[in-house]
PDB file of C-alpha atoms in Angstrom:
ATOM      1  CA  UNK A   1      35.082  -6.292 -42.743  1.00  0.00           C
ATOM      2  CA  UNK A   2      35.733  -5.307 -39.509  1.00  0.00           C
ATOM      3  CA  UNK A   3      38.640  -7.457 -37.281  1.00  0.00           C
ATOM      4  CA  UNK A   4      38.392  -6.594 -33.777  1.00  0.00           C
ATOM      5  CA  UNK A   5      41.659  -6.866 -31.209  1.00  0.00           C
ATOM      6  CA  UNK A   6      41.258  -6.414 -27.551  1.00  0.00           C
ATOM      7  CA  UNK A   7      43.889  -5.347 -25.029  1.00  0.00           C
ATOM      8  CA  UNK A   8      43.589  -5.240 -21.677  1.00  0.00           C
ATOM      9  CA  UNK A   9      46.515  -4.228 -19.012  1.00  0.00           C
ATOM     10  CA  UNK A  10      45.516  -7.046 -16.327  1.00  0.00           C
ATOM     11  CA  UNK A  11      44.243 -10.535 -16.419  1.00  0.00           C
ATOM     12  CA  UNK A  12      41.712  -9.788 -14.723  1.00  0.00           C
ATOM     13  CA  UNK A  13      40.254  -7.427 -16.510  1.00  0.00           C
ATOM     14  CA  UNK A  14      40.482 -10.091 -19.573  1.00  0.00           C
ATOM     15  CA  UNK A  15      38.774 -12.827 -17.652  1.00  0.00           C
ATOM     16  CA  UNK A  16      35.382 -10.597 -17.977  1.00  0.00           C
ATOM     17  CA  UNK A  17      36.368 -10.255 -21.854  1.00  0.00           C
ATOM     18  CA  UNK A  18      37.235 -14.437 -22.330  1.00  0.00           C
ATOM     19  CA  UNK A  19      33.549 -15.725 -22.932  1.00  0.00           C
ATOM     20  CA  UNK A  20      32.500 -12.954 -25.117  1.00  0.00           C
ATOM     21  CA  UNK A  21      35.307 -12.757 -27.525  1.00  0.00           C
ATOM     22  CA  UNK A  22      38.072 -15.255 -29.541  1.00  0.00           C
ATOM     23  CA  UNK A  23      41.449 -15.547 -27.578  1.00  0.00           C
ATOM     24  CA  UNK A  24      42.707 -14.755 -30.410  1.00  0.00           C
ATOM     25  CA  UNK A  25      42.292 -11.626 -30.595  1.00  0.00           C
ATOM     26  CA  UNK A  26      42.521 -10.835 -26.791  1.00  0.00           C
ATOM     27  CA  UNK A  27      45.970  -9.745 -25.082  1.00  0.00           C
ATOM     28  CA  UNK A  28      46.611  -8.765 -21.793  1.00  0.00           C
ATOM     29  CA  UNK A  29      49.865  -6.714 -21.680  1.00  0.00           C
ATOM     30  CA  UNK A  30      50.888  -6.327 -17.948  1.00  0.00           C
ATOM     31  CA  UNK A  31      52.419  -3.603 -16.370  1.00  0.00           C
ATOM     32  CA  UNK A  32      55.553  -3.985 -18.265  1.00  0.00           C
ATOM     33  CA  UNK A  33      56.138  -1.092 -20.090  1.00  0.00           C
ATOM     34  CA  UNK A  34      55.674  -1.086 -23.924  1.00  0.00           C
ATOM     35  CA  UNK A  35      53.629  -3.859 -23.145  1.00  0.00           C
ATOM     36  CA  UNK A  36      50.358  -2.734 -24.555  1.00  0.00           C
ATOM     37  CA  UNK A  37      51.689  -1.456 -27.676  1.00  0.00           C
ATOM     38  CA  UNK A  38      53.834  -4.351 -28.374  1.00  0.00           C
ATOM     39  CA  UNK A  39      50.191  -6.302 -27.878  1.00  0.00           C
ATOM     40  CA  UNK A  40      48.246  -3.528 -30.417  1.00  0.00           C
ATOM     41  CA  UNK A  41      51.148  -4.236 -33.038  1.00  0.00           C
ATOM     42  CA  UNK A  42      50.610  -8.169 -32.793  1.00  0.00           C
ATOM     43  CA  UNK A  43      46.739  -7.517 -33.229  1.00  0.00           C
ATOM     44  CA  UNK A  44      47.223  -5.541 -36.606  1.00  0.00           C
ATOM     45  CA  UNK A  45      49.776  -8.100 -37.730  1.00  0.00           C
ATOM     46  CA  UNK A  46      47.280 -10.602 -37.057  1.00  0.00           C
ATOM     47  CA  UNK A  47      44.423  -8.809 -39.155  1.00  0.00           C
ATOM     48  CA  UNK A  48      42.532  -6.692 -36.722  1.00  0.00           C
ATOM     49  CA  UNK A  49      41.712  -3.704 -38.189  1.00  0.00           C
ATOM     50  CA  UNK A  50      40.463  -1.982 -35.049  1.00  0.00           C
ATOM     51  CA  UNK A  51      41.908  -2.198 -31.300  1.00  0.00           C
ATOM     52  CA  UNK A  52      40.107  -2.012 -28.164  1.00  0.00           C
ATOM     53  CA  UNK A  53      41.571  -0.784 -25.003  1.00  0.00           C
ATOM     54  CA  UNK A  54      39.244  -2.469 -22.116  1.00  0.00           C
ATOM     55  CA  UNK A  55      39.294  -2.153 -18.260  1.00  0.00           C
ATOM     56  CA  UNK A  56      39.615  -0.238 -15.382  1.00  0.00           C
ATOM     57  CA  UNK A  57      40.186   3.329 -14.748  1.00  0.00           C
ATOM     58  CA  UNK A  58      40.997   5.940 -12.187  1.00  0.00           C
ATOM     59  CA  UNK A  59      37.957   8.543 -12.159  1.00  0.00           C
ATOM     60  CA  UNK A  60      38.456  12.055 -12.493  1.00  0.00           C
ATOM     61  CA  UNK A  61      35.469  13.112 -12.070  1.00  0.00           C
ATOM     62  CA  UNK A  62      33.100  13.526  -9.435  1.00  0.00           C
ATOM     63  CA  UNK A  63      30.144  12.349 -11.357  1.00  0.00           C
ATOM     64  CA  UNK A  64      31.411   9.012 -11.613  1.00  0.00           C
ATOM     65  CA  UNK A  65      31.356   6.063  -9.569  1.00  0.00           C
ATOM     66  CA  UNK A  66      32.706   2.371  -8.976  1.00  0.00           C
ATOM     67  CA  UNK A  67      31.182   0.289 -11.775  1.00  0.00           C
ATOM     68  CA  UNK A  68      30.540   3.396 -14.044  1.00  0.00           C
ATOM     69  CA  UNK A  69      31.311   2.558 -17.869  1.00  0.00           C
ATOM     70  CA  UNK A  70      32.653   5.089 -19.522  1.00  0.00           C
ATOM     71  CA  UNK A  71      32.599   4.913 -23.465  1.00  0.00           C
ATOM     72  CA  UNK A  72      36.454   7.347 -24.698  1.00  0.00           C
ATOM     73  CA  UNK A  73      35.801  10.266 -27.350  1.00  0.00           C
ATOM     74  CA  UNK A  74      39.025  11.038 -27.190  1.00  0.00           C
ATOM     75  CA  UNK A  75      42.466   9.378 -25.632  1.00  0.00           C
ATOM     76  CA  UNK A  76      45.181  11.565 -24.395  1.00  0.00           C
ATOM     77  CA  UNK A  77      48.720  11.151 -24.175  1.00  0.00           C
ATOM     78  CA  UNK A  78      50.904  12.294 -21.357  1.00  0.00           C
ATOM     79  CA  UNK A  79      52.596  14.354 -24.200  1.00  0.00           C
ATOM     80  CA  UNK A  80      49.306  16.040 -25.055  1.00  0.00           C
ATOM     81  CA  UNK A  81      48.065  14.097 -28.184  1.00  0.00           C
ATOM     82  CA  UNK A  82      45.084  13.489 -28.383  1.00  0.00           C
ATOM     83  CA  UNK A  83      43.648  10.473 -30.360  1.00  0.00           C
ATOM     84  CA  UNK A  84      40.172  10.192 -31.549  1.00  0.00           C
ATOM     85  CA  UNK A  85      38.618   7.288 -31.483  1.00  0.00           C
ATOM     86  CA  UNK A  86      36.675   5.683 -34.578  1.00  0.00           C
ATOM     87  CA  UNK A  87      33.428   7.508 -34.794  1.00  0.00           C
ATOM     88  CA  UNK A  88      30.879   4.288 -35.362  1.00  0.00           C
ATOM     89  CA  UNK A  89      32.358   2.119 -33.261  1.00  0.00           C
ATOM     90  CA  UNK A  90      32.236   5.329 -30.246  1.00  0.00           C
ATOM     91  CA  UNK A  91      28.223   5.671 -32.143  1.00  0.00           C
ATOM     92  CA  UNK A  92      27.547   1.684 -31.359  1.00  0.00           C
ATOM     93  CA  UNK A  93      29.081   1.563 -28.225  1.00  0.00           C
ATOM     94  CA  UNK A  94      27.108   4.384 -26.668  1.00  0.00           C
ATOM     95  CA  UNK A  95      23.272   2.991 -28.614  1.00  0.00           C
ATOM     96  CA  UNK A  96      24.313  -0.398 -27.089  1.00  0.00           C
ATOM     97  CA  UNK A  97      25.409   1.010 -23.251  1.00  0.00           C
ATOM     98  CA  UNK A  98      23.151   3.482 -23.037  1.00  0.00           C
ATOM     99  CA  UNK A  99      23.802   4.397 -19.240  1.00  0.00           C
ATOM    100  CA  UNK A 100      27.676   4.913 -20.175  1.00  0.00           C
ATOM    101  CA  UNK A 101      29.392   8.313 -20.245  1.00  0.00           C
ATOM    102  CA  UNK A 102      31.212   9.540 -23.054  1.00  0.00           C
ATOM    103  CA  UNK A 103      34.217  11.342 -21.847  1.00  0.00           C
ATOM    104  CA  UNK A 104      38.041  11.645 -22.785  1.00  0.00           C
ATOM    105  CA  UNK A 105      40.417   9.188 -21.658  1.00  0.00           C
ATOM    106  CA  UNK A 106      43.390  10.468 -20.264  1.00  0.00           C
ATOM    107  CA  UNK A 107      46.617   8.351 -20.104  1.00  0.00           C
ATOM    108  CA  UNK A 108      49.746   7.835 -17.781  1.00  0.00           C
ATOM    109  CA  UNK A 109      52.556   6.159 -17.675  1.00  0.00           C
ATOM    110  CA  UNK A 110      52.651   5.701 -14.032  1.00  0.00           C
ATOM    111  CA  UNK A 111      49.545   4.866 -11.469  1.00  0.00           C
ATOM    112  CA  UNK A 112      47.954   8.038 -10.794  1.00  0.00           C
ATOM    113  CA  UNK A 113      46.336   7.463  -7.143  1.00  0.00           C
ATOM    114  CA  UNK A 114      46.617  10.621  -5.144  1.00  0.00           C
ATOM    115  CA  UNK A 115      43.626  13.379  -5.585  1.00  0.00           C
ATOM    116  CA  UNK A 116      45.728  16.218  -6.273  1.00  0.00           C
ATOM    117  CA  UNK A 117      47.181  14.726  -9.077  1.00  0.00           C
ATOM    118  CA  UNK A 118      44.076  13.164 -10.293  1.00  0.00           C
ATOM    119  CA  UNK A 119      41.992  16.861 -10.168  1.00  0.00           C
ATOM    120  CA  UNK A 120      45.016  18.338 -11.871  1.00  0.00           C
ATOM    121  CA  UNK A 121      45.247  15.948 -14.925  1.00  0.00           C
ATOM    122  CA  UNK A 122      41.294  16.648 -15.289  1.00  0.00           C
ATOM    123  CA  UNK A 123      42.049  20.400 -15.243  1.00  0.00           C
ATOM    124  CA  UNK A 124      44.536  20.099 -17.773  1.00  0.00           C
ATOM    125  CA  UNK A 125      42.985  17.156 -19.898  1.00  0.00           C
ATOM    126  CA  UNK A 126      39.379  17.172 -19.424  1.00  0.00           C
ATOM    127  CA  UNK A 127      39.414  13.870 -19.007  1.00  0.00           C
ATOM    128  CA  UNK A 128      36.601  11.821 -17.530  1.00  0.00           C
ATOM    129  CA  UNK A 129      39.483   8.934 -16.398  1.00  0.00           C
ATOM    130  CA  UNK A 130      42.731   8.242 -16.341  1.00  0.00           C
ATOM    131  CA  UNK A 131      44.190   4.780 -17.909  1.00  0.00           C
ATOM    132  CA  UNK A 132      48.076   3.099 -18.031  1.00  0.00           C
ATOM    133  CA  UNK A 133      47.230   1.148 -21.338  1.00  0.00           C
ATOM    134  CA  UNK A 134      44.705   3.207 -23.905  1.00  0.00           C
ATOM    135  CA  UNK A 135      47.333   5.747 -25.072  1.00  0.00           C
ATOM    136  CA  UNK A 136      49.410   2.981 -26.341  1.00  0.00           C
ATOM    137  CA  UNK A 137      47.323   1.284 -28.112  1.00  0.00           C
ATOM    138  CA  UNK A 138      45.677   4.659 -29.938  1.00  0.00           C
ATOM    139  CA  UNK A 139      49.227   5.308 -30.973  1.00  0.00           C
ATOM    140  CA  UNK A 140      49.137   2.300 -33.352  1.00  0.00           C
TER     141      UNK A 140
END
């Protein structure tokens, strides 16, 4: 049976999680760094068997908009690795939001806000967005 964690990097971001999921097995790491792997390992060592990164993004793409969900294939490091995501989960995800976009999640270690380096981590990534917490957690 499946154990589900949650991470999220803000609180707010968790407040739109709270009524639809157990606190415990919802963390909110911060901007520290580490933070959201440090939160991933507490998950497993509390039984979850899968983690979810959930919240906001930067878009990389043009296509997208403010509110747009986007459902990862694939998470990228800064480093290059790429992480794939579990394959029914990414299946009931998409069946249950079916006006999200299935794209690559890109991640950074630092805020990526200016376009220049946004268009250049989507040339070099493919990436759909761009995330501070998801490559952290696929790492576990």
């Amino acid at each position: 049976m499946r154990k589900i964690g949650f991470i999220t990097g803000l609180d707010s971001e968790a407040k739109i999680l709270r009524p639809l999921v157990d606190g415990d097995i919802l963390r909110t790491a911060g901007l520290q760094t580490g933070a959201a792997e440090r939160c991933a390992r507490d998950l497993i060592a509390n039984g979850c068997n899968l983690l979810v990164s959930f919240g906001l993004a930067g878009g990389l793409r043009s296509t997208l908009g403010a509110g747009d969900v986007i459902v990862a294939n694939s998470v990228i490091a800064p480093d290059g690795t790429s992480f794939a995501p579990d394959a029914d989960m990414i299946d009931k995800l998409t069946r249950s939001l079916p006006t999200a976009q299935l794209a690559p999640i890109a991640g950074s270690d630092n805020l990526v806000a200016d376009i220049q380096t946004k268009i250049s981590l989507r040339d070099r990534t493919g990436a759909g967005a761009v995330d501070m917490e998801s490559h952290h957690v696929a790492r576990c």
